[in-house]
Amino acid sequence: MTEIEAFQARRTAERPSGPAYWLITKNAFGRIEVLTLDCRQTLPVFSHEEEAEMFLRLGGMDDGWRVSESGIGELVSVLYGPCAGVEEVALDPLPEMVAERIVGLVSQARECFIELILARKPLGLWERRQRSGVGLISTPRPT
């Protein structure tokens, strides 16, 4: 086994099982700070490491911010811990969206996002309508 293969095997074994997400963080005075948007109301979450790196690069954030991988459990802990005050989660936002104040187009309510990642499956149209109360009619759920 080559040194590169050994490194890749170790890295694969260390990765959390299940989907991975990426956050933008920095170490500030010995504490980990997580980047939020819109006056701490929105948490940007990235589905690919490259998306998060592009956000950093295009957003001109070079003062200690870095991309950090998170598993589902860690992300939920962040949302209930240091980011408990955020109202929305923005999935793969672009810096231009933040500047133009349209990040809401890729945002979801915090609690709905938590439910979705814990279930690890998207809600169907019926469930989304049932939860939001939009477009419901008084007929039984289709089977």
C-alpha positions as protocol buffer text, in pm:
chain_id: "A"
residue {
  index: 1
  type: MET
  ca { x: 0 y: 0 z: 0 }
}
residue {
  index: 2
  type: THR
  ca { x: 143 y: 336 z: -100 }
}
residue {
  index: 3
  type: GLU
  ca { x: 156 y: 633 z: 132 }
}
residue {
  index: 4
  type: ILE
  ca { x: -120 y: 806 z: -67 }
}
residue {
  index: 5
  type: GLU
  ca { x: -347 y: 499 z: -45 }
}
residue {
  index: 6
  type: ALA
  ca { x: -285 y: 477 z: 329 }
}
residue {
  index: 7
  type: PHE
  ca { x: -373 y: 845 z: 372 }
}
residue {
  index: 8
  type: GLN
  ca { x: -693 y: 804 z: 168 }
}
residue {
  index: 9
  type: ALA
  ca { x: -793 y: 495 z: 368 }
}
residue {
  index: 10
  type: ARG
  ca { x: -737 y: 681 z: 698 }
}
residue {
  index: 11
  type: ARG
  ca { x: -933 y: 982 z: 574 }
}
residue {
  index: 12
  type: THR
  ca { x: -1224 y: 763 z: 458 }
}
residue {
  index: 13
  type: ALA
  ca { x: -1234 y: 586 z: 795 }
}
residue {
  index: 14
  type: GLU
  ca { x: -1236 y: 921 z: 978 }
}
residue {
  index: 15
  type: ARG
  ca { x: -1524 y: 1070 z: 776 }
}
residue {
  index: 16
  type: PRO
  ca { x: -1864 y: 1075 z: 942 }
}
residue {
  index: 17
  type: SER
  ca { x: -2118 y: 833 z: 801 }
}
residue {
  index: 18
  type: GLY
  ca { x: -2410 y: 983 z: 616 }
}
residue {
  index: 19
  type: PRO
  ca { x: -2425 y: 1306 z: 421 }
}
residue {
  index: 20
  type: ALA
  ca { x: -2168 y: 1575 z: 487 }
}
residue {
  index: 21
  type: TYR
  ca { x: -2229 y: 1948 z: 497 }
}
residue {
  index: 22
  type: TRP
  ca { x: -1982 y: 2233 z: 506 }
}
residue {
  index: 23
  type: LEU
  ca { x: -1994 y: 2544 z: 723 }
}
residue {
  index: 24
  type: ILE
  ca { x: -1771 y: 2850 z: 725 }
}
residue {
  index: 25
  type: THR
  ca { x: -1597 y: 2891 z: 1059 }
}
residue {
  index: 26
  type: LYS
  ca { x: -1308 y: 3067 z: 1225 }
}
residue {
  index: 27
  type: ASN
  ca { x: -1126 y: 3044 z: 1553 }
}
residue {
  index: 28
  type: ALA
  ca { x: -1190 y: 3368 z: 1740 }
}
residue {
  index: 29
  type: PHE
  ca { x: -1024 y: 3406 z: 2081 }
}
residue {
  index: 30
  type: GLY
  ca { x: -1011 y: 3031 z: 2137 }
}
residue {
  index: 31
  type: ARG
  ca { x: -1374 y: 2973 z: 2037 }
}
residue {
  index: 32
  type: ILE
  ca { x: -1511 y: 2849 z: 1708 }
}
residue {
  index: 33
  type: GLU
  ca { x: -1729 y: 3111 z: 1540 }
}
residue {
  index: 34
  type: VAL
  ca { x: -1976 y: 3007 z: 1267 }
}
residue {
  index: 35
  type: LEU
  ca { x: -2049 y: 3250 z: 984 }
}
residue {
  index: 36
  type: THR
  ca { x: -2406 y: 3376 z: 974 }
}
residue {
  index: 37
  type: LEU
  ca { x: -2576 y: 3619 z: 737 }
}
residue {
  index: 38
  type: ASP
  ca { x: -2841 y: 3890 z: 769 }
}
residue {
  index: 39
  type: CYS
  ca { x: -2748 y: 4003 z: 1120 }
}
residue {
  index: 40
  type: ARG
  ca { x: -2719 y: 3646 z: 1253 }
}
residue {
  index: 41
  type: GLN
  ca { x: -3062 y: 3546 z: 1115 }
}
residue {
  index: 42
  type: THR
  ca { x: -2941 y: 3301 z: 846 }
}
residue {
  index: 43
  type: LEU
  ca { x: -2688 y: 3017 z: 856 }
}
residue {
  index: 44
  type: PRO
  ca { x: -2523 y: 2938 z: 523 }
}
residue {
  index: 45
  type: VAL
  ca { x: -2479 y: 2561 z: 477 }
}
residue {
  index: 46
  type: PHE
  ca { x: -2305 y: 2410 z: 179 }
}
residue {
  index: 47
  type: SER
  ca { x: -2361 y: 2068 z: 26 }
}
residue {
  index: 48
  type: HIS
  ca { x: -2015 y: 2054 z: -133 }
}
residue {
  index: 49
  type: GLU
  ca { x: -1678 y: 2169 z: -7 }
}
residue {
  index: 50
  type: GLU
  ca { x: -1612 y: 2348 z: -337 }
}
residue {
  index: 51
  type: GLU
  ca { x: -1931 y: 2555 z: -298 }
}
residue {
  index: 52
  type: ALA
  ca { x: -1819 y: 2677 z: 44 }
}
residue {
  index: 53
  type: GLU
  ca { x: -1468 y: 2755 z: -83 }
}
residue {
  index: 54
  type: MET
  ca { x: -1614 y: 2951 z: -375 }
}
residue {
  index: 55
  type: PHE
  ca { x: -1833 y: 3149 z: -133 }
}
residue {
  index: 56
  type: LEU
  ca { x: -1524 y: 3240 z: 70 }
}
residue {
  index: 57
  type: ARG
  ca { x: -1321 y: 3332 z: -236 }
}
residue {
  index: 58
  type: LEU
  ca { x: -1590 y: 3536 z: -415 }
}
residue {
  index: 59
  type: GLY
  ca { x: -1704 y: 3696 z: -90 }
}
residue {
  index: 60
  type: GLY
  ca { x: -1351 y: 3819 z: -17 }
}
residue {
  index: 61
  type: MET
  ca { x: -1344 y: 3664 z: 330 }
}
residue {
  index: 62
  type: ASP
  ca { x: -979 y: 3600 z: 403 }
}
residue {
  index: 63
  type: ASP
  ca { x: -951 y: 3708 z: 766 }
}
residue {
  index: 64
  type: GLY
  ca { x: -935 y: 3364 z: 928 }
}
residue {
  index: 65
  type: TRP
  ca { x: -1253 y: 3212 z: 786 }
}
residue {
  index: 66
  type: ARG
  ca { x: -1222 y: 2854 z: 662 }
}
residue {
  index: 67
  type: VAL
  ca { x: -1440 y: 2569 z: 540 }
}
residue {
  index: 68
  type: SER
  ca { x: -1527 y: 2301 z: 799 }
}
residue {
  index: 69
  type: GLU
  ca { x: -1694 y: 1968 z: 730 }
}
residue {
  index: 70
  type: SER
  ca { x: -1990 y: 1869 z: 948 }
}
residue {
  index: 71
  type: GLY
  ca { x: -2199 y: 1556 z: 969 }
}
residue {
  index: 72
  type: ILE
  ca { x: -2572 y: 1567 z: 1038 }
}
residue {
  index: 73
  type: GLY
  ca { x: -2532 y: 1537 z: 1417 }
}
residue {
  index: 74
  type: GLU
  ca { x: -2273 y: 1811 z: 1432 }
}
residue {
  index: 75
  type: LEU
  ca { x: -2485 y: 2041 z: 1214 }
}
residue {
  index: 76
  type: VAL
  ca { x: -2790 y: 1985 z: 1434 }
}
residue {
  index: 77
  type: SER
  ca { x: -2574 y: 2060 z: 1740 }
}
residue {
  index: 78
  type: VAL
  ca { x: -2465 y: 2389 z: 1582 }
}
residue {
  index: 79
  type: LEU
  ca { x: -2828 y: 2478 z: 1507 }
}
residue {
  index: 80
  type: TYR
  ca { x: -2935 y: 2407 z: 1866 }
}
residue {
  index: 81
  type: GLY
  ca { x: -2618 y: 2550 z: 2020 }
}
residue {
  index: 82
  type: PRO
  ca { x: -2423 y: 2851 z: 1897 }
}
residue {
  index: 83
  type: CYS
  ca { x: -2667 y: 2917 z: 1612 }
}
residue {
  index: 84
  type: ALA
  ca { x: -2990 y: 2857 z: 1803 }
}
residue {
  index: 85
  type: GLY
  ca { x: -3101 y: 3212 z: 1721 }
}
residue {
  index: 86
  type: VAL
  ca { x: -3094 y: 3176 z: 1344 }
}
residue {
  index: 87
  type: GLU
  ca { x: -3432 y: 3172 z: 1178 }
}
residue {
  index: 88
  type: GLU
  ca { x: -3333 y: 3025 z: 843 }
}
residue {
  index: 89
  type: VAL
  ca { x: -3076 y: 2800 z: 679 }
}
residue {
  index: 90
  type: ALA
  ca { x: -2954 y: 2896 z: 331 }
}
residue {
  index: 91
  type: LEU
  ca { x: -2835 y: 2600 z: 126 }
}
residue {
  index: 92
  type: ASP
  ca { x: -2547 y: 2683 z: -112 }
}
residue {
  index: 93
  type: PRO
  ca { x: -2596 y: 3061 z: -124 }
}
residue {
  index: 94
  type: LEU
  ca { x: -2382 y: 3277 z: -351 }
}
residue {
  index: 95
  type: PRO
  ca { x: -2215 y: 3597 z: -224 }
}
residue {
  index: 96
  type: GLU
  ca { x: -2411 y: 3793 z: -486 }
}
residue {
  index: 97
  type: MET
  ca { x: -2735 y: 3671 z: -330 }
}
residue {
  index: 98
  type: VAL
  ca { x: -2629 y: 3811 z: 4 }
}
residue {
  index: 99
  type: ALA
  ca { x: -2529 y: 4144 z: -152 }
}
residue {
  index: 100
  type: GLU
  ca { x: -2858 y: 4168 z: -343 }
}
residue {
  index: 101
  type: ARG
  ca { x: -3059 y: 4057 z: -38 }
}
residue {
  index: 102
  type: ILE
  ca { x: -3214 y: 3760 z: -219 }
}
residue {
  index: 103
  type: VAL
  ca { x: -3062 y: 3482 z: -8 }
}
residue {
  index: 104
  type: GLY
  ca { x: -3417 y: 3398 z: 98 }
}
residue {
  index: 105
  type: LEU
  ca { x: -3461 y: 3228 z: -239 }
}
residue {
  index: 106
  type: VAL
  ca { x: -3238 y: 2942 z: -120 }
}
residue {
  index: 107
  type: SER
  ca { x: -3340 y: 2953 z: 247 }
}
residue {
  index: 108
  type: GLN
  ca { x: -3562 y: 2733 z: 457 }
}
residue {
  index: 109
  type: ALA
  ca { x: -3699 y: 2773 z: 808 }
}
residue {
  index: 110
  type: ARG
  ca { x: -3450 y: 2641 z: 1065 }
}
residue {
  index: 111
  type: GLU
  ca { x: -3684 y: 2382 z: 1219 }
}
residue {
  index: 112
  type: CYS
  ca { x: -3792 y: 2248 z: 877 }
}
residue {
  index: 113
  type: PHE
  ca { x: -3427 y: 2212 z: 775 }
}
residue {
  index: 114
  type: ILE
  ca { x: -3349 y: 2022 z: 1095 }
}
residue {
  index: 115
  type: GLU
  ca { x: -3642 y: 1785 z: 1039 }
}
residue {
  index: 116
  type: LEU
  ca { x: -3538 y: 1723 z: 680 }
}
residue {
  index: 117
  type: ILE
  ca { x: -3176 y: 1642 z: 753 }
}
residue {
  index: 118
  type: LEU
  ca { x: -3270 y: 1420 z: 1045 }
}
residue {
  index: 119
  type: ALA
  ca { x: -3514 y: 1229 z: 827 }
}
residue {
  index: 120
  type: ARG
  ca { x: -3258 y: 1237 z: 543 }
}
residue {
  index: 121
  type: LYS
  ca { x: -3532 y: 1245 z: 286 }
}
residue {
  index: 122
  type: PRO
  ca { x: -3722 y: 1535 z: 131 }
}
residue {
  index: 123
  type: LEU
  ca { x: -4085 y: 1587 z: 219 }
}
residue {
  index: 124
  type: GLY
  ca { x: -4341 y: 1516 z: -49 }
}
residue {
  index: 125
  type: LEU
  ca { x: -4580 y: 1780 z: -176 }
}
residue {
  index: 126
  type: TRP
  ca { x: -4857 y: 1663 z: 58 }
}
residue {
  index: 127
  type: GLU
  ca { x: -4637 y: 1688 z: 368 }
}
residue {
  index: 128
  type: ARG
  ca { x: -4506 y: 2034 z: 273 }
}
residue {
  index: 129
  type: ARG
  ca { x: -4858 y: 2163 z: 220 }
}
residue {
  index: 130
  type: GLN
  ca { x: -4981 y: 2001 z: 540 }
}
residue {
  index: 131
  type: ARG
  ca { x: -4705 y: 2166 z: 745 }
}
residue {
  index: 132
  type: SER
  ca { x: -4743 y: 2506 z: 584 }
}
residue {
  index: 133
  type: GLY
  ca { x: -5124 y: 2500 z: 572 }
}
residue {
  index: 134
  type: VAL
  ca { x: -5111 y: 2619 z: 209 }
}
residue {
  index: 135
  type: GLY
  ca { x: -5343 y: 2471 z: -48 }
}
residue {
  index: 136
  type: LEU
  ca { x: -5499 y: 2212 z: 177 }
}
residue {
  index: 137
  type: ILE
  ca { x: -5844 y: 2087 z: 102 }
}
residue {
  index: 138
  type: SER
  ca { x: -6057 y: 1879 z: 331 }
}
residue {
  index: 139
  type: THR
  ca { x: -6004 y: 1545 z: 162 }
}
residue {
  index: 140
  type: PRO
  ca { x: -5818 y: 1247 z: 301 }
}
residue {
  index: 141
  type: ARG
  ca { x: -5454 y: 1203 z: 218 }
}
residue {
  index: 142
  type: PRO
  ca { x: -5401 y: 1005 z: -103 }
}
residue {
  index: 143
  type: THR
  ca { x: -5256 y: 657 z: -56 }
}
